[in-house]
mmCIF file of C-alpha atoms in Angstrom:
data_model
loop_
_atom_site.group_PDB
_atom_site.id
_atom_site.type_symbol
_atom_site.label_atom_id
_atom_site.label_comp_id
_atom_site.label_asym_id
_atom_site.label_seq_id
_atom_site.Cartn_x
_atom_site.Cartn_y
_atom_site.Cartn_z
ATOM 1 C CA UNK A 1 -9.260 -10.773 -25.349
ATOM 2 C CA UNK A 2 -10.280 -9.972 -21.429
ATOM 3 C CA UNK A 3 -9.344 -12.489 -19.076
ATOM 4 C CA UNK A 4 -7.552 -13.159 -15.596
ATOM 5 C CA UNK A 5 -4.417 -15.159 -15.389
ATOM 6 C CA UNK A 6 -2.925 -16.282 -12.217
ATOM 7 C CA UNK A 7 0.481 -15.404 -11.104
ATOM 8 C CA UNK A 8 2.353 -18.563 -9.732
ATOM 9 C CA UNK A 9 5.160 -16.558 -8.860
ATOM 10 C CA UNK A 10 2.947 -13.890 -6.479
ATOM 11 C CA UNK A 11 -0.328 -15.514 -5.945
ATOM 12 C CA UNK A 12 -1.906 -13.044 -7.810
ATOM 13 C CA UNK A 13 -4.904 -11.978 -10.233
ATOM 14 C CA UNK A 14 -3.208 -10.316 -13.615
ATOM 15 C CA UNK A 15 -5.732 -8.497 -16.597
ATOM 16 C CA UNK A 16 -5.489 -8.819 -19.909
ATOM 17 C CA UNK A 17 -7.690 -6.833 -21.722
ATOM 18 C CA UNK A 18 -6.763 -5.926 -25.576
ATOM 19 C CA UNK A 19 -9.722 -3.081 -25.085
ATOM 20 C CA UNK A 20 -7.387 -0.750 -23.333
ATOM 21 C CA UNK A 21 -4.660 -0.248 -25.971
ATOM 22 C CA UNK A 22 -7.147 1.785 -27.655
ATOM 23 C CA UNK A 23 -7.795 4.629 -25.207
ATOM 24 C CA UNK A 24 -7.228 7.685 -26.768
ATOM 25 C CA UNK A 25 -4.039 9.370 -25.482
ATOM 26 C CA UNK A 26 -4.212 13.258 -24.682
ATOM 27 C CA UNK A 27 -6.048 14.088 -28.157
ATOM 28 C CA UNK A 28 -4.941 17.907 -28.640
ATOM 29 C CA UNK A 29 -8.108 18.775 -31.178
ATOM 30 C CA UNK A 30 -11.225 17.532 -28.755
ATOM 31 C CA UNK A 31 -11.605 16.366 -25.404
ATOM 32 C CA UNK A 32 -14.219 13.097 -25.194
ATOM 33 C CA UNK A 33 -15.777 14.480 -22.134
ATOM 34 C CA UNK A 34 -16.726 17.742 -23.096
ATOM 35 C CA UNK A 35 -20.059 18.526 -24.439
ATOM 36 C CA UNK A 36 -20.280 17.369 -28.093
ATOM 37 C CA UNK A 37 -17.520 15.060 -27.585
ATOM 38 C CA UNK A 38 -17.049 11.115 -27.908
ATOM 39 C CA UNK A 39 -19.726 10.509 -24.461
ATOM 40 C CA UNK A 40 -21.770 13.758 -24.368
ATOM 41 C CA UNK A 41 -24.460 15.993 -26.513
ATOM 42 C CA UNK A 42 -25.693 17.539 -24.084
ATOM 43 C CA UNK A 43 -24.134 19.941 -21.198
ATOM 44 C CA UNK A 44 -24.343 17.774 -17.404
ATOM 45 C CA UNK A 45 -22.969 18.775 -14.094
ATOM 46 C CA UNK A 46 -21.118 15.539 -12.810
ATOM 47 C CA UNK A 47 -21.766 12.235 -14.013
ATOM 48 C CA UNK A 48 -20.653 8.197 -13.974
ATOM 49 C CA UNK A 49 -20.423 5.897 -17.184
ATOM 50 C CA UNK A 50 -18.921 2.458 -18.488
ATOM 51 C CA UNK A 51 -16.023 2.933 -19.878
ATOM 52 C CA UNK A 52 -15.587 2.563 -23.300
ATOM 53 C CA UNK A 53 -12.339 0.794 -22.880
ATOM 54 C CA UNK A 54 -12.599 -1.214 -19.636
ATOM 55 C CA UNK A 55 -10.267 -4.032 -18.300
ATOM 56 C CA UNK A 56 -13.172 -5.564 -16.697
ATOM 57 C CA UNK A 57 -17.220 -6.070 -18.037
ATOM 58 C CA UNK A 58 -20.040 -7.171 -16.348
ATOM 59 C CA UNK A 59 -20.758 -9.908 -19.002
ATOM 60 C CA UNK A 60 -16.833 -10.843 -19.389
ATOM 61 C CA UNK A 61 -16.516 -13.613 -21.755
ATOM 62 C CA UNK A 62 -15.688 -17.369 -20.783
ATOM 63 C CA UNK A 63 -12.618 -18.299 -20.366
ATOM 64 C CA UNK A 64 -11.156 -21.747 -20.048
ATOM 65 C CA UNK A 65 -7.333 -22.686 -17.745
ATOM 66 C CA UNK A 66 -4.785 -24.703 -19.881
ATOM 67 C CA UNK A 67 -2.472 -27.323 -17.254
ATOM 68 C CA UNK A 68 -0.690 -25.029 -15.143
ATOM 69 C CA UNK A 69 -2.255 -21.951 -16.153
ATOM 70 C CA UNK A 70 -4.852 -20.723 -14.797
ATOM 71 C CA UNK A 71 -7.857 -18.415 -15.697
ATOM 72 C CA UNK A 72 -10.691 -16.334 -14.824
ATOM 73 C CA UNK A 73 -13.229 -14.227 -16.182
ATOM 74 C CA UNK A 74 -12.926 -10.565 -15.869
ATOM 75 C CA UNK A 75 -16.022 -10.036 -14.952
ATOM 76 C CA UNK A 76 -15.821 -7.121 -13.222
ATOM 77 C CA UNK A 77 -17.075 -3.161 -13.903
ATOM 78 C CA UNK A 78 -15.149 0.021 -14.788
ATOM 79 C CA UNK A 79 -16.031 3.485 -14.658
ATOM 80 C CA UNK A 80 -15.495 6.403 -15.642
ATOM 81 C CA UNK A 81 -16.133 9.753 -13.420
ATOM 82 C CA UNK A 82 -16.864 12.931 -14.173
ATOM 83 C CA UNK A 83 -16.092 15.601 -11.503
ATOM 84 C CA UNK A 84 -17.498 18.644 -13.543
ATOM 85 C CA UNK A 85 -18.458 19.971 -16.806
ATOM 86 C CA UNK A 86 -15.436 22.935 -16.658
ATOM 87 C CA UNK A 87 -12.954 21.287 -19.201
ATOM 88 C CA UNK A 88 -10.050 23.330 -17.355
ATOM 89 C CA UNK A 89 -10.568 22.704 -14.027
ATOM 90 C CA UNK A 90 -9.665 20.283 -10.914
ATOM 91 C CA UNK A 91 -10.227 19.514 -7.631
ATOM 92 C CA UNK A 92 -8.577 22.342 -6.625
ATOM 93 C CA UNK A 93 -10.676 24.849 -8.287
ATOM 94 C CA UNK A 94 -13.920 23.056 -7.412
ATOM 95 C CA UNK A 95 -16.357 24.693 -5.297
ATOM 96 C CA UNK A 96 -16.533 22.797 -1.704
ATOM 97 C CA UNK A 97 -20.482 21.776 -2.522
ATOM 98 C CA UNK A 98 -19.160 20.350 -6.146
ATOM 99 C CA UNK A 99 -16.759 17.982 -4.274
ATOM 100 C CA UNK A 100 -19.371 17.265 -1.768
ATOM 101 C CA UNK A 101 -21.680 15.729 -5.514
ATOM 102 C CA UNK A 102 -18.790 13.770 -5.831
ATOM 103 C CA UNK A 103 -18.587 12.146 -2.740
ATOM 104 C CA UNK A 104 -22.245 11.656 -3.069
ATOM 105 C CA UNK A 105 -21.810 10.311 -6.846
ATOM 106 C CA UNK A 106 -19.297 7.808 -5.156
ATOM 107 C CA UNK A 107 -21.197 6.602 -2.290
ATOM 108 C CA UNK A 108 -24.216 6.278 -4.762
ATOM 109 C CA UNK A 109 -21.811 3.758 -7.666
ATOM 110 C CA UNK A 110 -20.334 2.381 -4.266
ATOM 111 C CA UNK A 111 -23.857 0.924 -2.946
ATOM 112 C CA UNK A 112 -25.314 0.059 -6.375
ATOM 113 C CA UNK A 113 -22.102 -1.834 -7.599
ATOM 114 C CA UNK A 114 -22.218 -4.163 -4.557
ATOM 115 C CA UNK A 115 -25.637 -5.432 -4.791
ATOM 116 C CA UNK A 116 -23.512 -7.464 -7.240
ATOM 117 C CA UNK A 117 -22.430 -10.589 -5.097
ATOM 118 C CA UNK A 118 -19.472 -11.582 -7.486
ATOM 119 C CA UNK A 119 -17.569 -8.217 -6.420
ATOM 120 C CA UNK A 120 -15.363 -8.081 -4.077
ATOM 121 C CA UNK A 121 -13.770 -4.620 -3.874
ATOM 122 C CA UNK A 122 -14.496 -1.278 -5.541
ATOM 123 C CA UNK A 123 -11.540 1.020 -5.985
ATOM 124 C CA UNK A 124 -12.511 4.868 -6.589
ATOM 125 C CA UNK A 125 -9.019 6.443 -7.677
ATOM 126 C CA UNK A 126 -7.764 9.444 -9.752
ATOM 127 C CA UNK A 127 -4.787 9.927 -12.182
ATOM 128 C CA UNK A 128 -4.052 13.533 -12.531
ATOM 129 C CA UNK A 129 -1.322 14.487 -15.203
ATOM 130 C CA UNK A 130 0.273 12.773 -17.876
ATOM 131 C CA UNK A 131 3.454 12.188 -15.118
ATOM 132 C CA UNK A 132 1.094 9.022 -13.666
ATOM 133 C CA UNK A 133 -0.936 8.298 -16.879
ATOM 134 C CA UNK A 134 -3.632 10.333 -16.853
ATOM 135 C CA UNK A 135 -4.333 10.516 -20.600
ATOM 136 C CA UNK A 136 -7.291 13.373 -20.845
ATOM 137 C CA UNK A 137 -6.367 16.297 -19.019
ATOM 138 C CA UNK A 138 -10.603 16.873 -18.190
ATOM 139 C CA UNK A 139 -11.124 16.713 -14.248
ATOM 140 C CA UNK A 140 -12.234 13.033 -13.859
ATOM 141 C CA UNK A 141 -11.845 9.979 -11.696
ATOM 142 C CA UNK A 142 -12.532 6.241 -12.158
ATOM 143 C CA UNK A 143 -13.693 3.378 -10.784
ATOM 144 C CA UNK A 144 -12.977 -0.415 -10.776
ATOM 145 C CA UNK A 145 -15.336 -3.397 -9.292
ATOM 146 C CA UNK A 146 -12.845 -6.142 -8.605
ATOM 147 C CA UNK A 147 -14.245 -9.991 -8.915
ATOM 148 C CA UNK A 148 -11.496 -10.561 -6.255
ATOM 149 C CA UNK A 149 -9.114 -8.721 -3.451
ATOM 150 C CA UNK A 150 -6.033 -6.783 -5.031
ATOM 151 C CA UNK A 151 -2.658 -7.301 -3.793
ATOM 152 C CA UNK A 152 -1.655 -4.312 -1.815
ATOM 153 C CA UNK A 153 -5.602 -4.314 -0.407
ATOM 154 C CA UNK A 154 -5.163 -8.082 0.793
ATOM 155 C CA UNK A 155 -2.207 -6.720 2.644
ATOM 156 C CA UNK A 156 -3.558 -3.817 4.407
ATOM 157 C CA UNK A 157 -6.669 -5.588 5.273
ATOM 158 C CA UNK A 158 -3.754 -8.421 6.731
ATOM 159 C CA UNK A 159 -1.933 -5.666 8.466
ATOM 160 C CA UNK A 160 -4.878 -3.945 10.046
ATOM 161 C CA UNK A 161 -6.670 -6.873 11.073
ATOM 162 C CA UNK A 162 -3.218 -8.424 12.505
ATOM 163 C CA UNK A 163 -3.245 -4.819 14.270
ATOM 164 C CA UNK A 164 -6.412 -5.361 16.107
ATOM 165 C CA UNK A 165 -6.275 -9.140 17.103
ATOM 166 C CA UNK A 166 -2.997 -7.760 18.945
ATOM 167 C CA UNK A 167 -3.879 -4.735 20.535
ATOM 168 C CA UNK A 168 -7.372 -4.732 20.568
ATOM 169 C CA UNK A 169 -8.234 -1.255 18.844
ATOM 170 C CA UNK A 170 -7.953 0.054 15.069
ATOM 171 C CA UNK A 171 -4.512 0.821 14.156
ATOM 172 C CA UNK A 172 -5.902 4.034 12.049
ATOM 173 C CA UNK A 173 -7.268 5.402 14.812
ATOM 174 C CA UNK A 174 -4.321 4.685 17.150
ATOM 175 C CA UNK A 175 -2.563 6.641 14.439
ATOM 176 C CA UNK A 176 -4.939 9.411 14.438
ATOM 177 C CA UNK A 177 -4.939 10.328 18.417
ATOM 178 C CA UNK A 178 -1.396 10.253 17.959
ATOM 179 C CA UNK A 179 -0.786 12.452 15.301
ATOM 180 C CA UNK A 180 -3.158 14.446 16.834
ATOM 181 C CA UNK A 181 -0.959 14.572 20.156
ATOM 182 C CA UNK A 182 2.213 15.106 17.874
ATOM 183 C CA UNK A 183 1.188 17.693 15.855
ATOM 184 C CA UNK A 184 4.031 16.887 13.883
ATOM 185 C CA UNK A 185 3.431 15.749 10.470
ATOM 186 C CA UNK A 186 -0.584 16.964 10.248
ATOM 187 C CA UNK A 187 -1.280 19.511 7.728
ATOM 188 C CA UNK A 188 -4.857 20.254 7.265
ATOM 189 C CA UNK A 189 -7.094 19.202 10.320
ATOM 190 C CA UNK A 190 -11.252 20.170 10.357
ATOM 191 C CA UNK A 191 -13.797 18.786 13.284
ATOM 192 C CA UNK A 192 -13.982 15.349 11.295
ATOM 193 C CA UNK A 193 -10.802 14.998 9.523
ATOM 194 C CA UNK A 194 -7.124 15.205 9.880
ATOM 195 C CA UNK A 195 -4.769 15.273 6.407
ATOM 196 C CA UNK A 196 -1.001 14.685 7.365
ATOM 197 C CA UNK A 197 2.177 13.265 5.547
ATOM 198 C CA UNK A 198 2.190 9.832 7.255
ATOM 199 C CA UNK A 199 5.495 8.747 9.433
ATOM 200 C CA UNK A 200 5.494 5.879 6.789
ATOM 201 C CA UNK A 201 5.377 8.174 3.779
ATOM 202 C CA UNK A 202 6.579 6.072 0.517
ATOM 203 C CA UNK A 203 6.392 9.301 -1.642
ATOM 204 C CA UNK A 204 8.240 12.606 -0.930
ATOM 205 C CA UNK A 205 5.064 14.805 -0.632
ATOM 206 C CA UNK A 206 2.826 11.607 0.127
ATOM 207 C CA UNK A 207 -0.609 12.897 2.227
ATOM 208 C CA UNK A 208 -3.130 10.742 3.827
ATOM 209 C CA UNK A 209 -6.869 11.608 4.670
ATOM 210 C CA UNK A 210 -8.285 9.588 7.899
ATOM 211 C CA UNK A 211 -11.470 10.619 9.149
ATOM 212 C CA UNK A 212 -11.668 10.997 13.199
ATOM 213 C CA UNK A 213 -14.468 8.578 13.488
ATOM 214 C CA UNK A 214 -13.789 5.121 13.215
ATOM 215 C CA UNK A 215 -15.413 4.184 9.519
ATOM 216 C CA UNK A 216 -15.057 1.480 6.921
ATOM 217 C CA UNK A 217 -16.403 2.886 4.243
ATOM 218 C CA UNK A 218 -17.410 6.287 2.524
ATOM 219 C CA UNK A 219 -21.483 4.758 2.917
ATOM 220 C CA UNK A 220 -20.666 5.661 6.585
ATOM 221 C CA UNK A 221 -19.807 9.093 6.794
ATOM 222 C CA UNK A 222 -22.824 11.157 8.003
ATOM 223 C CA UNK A 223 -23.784 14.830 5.926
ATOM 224 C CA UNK A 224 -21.542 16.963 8.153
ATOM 225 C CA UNK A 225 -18.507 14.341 7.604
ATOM 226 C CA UNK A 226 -18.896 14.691 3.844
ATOM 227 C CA UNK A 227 -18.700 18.432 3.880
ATOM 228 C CA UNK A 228 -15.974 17.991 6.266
ATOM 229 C CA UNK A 229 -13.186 15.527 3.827
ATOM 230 C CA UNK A 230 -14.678 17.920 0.891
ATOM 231 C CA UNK A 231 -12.604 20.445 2.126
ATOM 232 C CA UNK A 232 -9.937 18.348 3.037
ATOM 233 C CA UNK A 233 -9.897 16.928 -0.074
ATOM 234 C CA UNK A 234 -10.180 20.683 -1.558
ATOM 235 C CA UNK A 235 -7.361 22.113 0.876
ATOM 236 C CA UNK A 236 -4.960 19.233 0.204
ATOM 237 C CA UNK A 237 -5.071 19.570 -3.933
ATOM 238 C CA UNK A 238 -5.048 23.556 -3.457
ATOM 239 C CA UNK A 239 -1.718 23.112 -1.093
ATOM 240 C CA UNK A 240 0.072 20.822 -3.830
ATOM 241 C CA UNK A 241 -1.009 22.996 -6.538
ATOM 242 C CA UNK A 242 0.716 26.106 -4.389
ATOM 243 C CA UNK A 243 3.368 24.091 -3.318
ATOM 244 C CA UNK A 244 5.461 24.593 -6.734
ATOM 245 C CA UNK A 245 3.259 26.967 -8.571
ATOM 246 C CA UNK A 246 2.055 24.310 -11.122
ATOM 247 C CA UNK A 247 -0.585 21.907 -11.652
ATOM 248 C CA UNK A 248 0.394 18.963 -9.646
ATOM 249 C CA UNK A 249 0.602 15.305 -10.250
ATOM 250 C CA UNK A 250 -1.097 12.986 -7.838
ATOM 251 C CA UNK A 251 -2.618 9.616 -7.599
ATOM 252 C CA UNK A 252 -5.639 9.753 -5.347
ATOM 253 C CA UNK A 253 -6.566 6.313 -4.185
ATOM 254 C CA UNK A 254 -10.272 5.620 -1.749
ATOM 255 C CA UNK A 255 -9.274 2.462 0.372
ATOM 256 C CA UNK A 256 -12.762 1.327 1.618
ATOM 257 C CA UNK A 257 -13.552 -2.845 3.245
ATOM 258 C CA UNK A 258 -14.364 -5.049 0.897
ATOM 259 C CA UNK A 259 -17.788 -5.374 -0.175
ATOM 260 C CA UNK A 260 -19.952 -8.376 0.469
ATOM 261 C CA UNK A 261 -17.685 -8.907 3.750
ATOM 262 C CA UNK A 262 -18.753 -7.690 7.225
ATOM 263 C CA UNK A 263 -15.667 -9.723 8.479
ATOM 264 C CA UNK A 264 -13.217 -6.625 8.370
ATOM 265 C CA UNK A 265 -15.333 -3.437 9.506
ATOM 266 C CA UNK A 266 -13.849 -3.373 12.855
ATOM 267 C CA UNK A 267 -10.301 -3.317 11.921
ATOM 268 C CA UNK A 268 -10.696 -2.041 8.742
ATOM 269 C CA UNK A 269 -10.429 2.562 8.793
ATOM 270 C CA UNK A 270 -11.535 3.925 5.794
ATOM 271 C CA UNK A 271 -8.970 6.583 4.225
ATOM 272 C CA UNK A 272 -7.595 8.229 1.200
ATOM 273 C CA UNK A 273 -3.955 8.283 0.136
ATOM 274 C CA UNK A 274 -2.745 11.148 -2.410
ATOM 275 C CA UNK A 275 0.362 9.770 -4.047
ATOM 276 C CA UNK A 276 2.482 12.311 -5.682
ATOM 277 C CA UNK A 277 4.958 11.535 -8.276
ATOM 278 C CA UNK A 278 7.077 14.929 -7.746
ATOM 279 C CA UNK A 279 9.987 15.318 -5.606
ATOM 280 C CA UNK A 280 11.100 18.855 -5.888
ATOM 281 C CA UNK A 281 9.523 21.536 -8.938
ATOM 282 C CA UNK A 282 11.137 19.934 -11.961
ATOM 283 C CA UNK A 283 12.134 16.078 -10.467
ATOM 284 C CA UNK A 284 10.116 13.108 -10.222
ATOM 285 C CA UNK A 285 10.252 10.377 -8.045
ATOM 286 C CA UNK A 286 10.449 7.408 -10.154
ATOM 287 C CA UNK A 287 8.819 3.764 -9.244
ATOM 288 C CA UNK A 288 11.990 2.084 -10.405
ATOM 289 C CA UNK A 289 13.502 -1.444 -10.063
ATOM 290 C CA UNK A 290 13.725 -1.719 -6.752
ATOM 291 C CA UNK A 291 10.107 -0.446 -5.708
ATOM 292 C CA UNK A 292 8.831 -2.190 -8.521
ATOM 293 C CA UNK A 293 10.529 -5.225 -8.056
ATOM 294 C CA UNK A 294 10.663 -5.264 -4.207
ATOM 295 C CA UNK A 295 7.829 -2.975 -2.918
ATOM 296 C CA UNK A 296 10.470 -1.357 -0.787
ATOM 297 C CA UNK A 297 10.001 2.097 -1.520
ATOM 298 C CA UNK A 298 13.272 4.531 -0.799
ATOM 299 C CA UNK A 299 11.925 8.324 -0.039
ATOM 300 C CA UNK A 300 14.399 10.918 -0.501
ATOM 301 C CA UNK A 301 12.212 13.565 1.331
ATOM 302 C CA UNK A 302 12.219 13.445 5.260
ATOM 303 C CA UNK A 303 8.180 13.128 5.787
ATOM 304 C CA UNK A 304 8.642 15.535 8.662
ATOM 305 C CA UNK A 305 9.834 18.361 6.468
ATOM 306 C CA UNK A 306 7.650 17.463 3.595
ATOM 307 C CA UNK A 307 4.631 18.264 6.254
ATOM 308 C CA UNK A 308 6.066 21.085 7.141
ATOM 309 C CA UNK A 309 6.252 22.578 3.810
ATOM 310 C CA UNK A 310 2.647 21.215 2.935
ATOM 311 C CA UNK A 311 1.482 23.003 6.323
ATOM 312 C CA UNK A 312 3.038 26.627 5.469
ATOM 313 C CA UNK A 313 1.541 26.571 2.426
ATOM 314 C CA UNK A 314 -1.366 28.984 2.922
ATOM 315 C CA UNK A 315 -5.053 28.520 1.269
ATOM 316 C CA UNK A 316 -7.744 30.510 1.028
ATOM 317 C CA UNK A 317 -11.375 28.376 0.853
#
């Protein structure tokens, strides 16, 4: 069983895919992506592969609509990324030039994925710790080729695009001249980058990364601006890991344009959003009824204070 099935409530794409109930769930004797595991014989340095329990496949089967309800295949691609060989390790402990492979490694699935004209979007995210549902605790990433536009992307690309037709310039970088200006919520800021707890912050310790330059996607960032969000990237994991003295819980989402689709480069500001499930050392913020139900998130941390604890957080690259 992989298929699509449309939502008549939302107007939206739902997966079905029976492969993924069989992930393997934290194993506590071996870790697939170590050498001599389930993927690898061999030692590697970073590295990209199908994954062996996907939502989505290239060669999805058939699938046929019944009345109402309709169908699609899920013919899509998902990945699997690798950030380094060092079982205990994370983007916080990587060396800068390791992150800077990864970028590189993402860029490189990013261009090959859409010579495929059926996809639409590719999502590059990461899960770290069983509190979002990361279920192997090696430093890895993953990425899905959408056949179509999610949800939440068709409404930032909405947003952003309703942004420009009525002001005439890129709401991200109206944002980041004004941060910039503020000073106020920023907490990590290089010659290509700024990191800050956005004004709109759903999470309590939610950070965004928006490059200075007005890009759409990672394919655009030059060599120098690829160092540069390495160690943004590196600076912001190190400060949450400091932050309570533990290894901490994020979802790391890439928003690029769509692929296949010119239409939205000039509105469209590439960034990254780190999502953080923890509220305080030993609370989480949960995604409960309401945010589920509503998307109307409630933060209990003032994104102004949040920042400011982020910023005093000292790091050492």
């Amino acid at each position: 069983m992989m298929e699509r099935r449309w939502n008549l409530l939302t107007g939206e794409w739902v997966m079905v895919s029976a492969y993924t109930q069989a992930r393997p769930t934290n194993p506590t004797n071996f870790c697939p992506l170590c050498p001599g595991g389930d993927e690898f014989e061999t030692e590697y340095d970073l590295v990209s592969f199908d994954n062996r329990y996907p939502s989505m496949k290239i060669d999805a089967p058939e699938v046929q609509s019944t009345g109402i309800y309709r169908k699609a295949r899920s013919n899509g691609k998902c990945e699997v990324v690798v950030y380094t060989i060092e079982h205990e390790s994370a983007m916080s402990m990587m060396p800068i030039h390791q992150i800077e492979k990864l970028i590189q490694m993402w860029v490189d699935r990013y261009l090959d994925l859409s010579q495929n004209r059926f996809i639409k979007y590719v999502f590059i995210f990461e899960n770290r710790g069983k509190e979002v549902g990361a279920t192997l605790p090696h430093p890895h990433g993953q990425l899905y080729a959408f056949p179509f536009i999610p949800k939440r992307i068709e409404a930032k690309l909405q947003a952003l695009s309703q942004y420009y037709d009525e002001n005439g310039s890129c709401a991200v970088c109206d944002i980041v001249d004004n941060e910039i200006k503020l000073k106020e919520r920023i907490i990590y800021e290089n010659e290509s980058f700024i990191t800050l707890v956005p004004f709109y912050a759903r999470w309590p310790y939610e950070v965004h990364v928006y490059p200075k330059r007005h890009v759409s996607t990672l394919v655009e960032l030059t060599n120098t601006e690829r160092y540069h969000l390495a160690k943004a990237l590196k600076v912001v994991t190190m400060k949450y890991d400091l932050l309570f003295k533990q290894a901490f819980p994020y979802m790391m989402m890439l928003f690029q344009a769509p692929v296949n689709d010119v239409s939205y480069s000039h509105a469209f500001h590439f960034h990254i959003e780190f999502n953080p499930v923890k509220r305080d050392k030993d609370k989480i913020k949960w995604m409960a009824s309401v945010e589920t139900g509503t998307w109307a998130f409630i933060n209990p941390k003032i994104p102004e204070e949040a920042a400011k604890e982020l910023r005093n957080v000292e790091v050492e690259l």
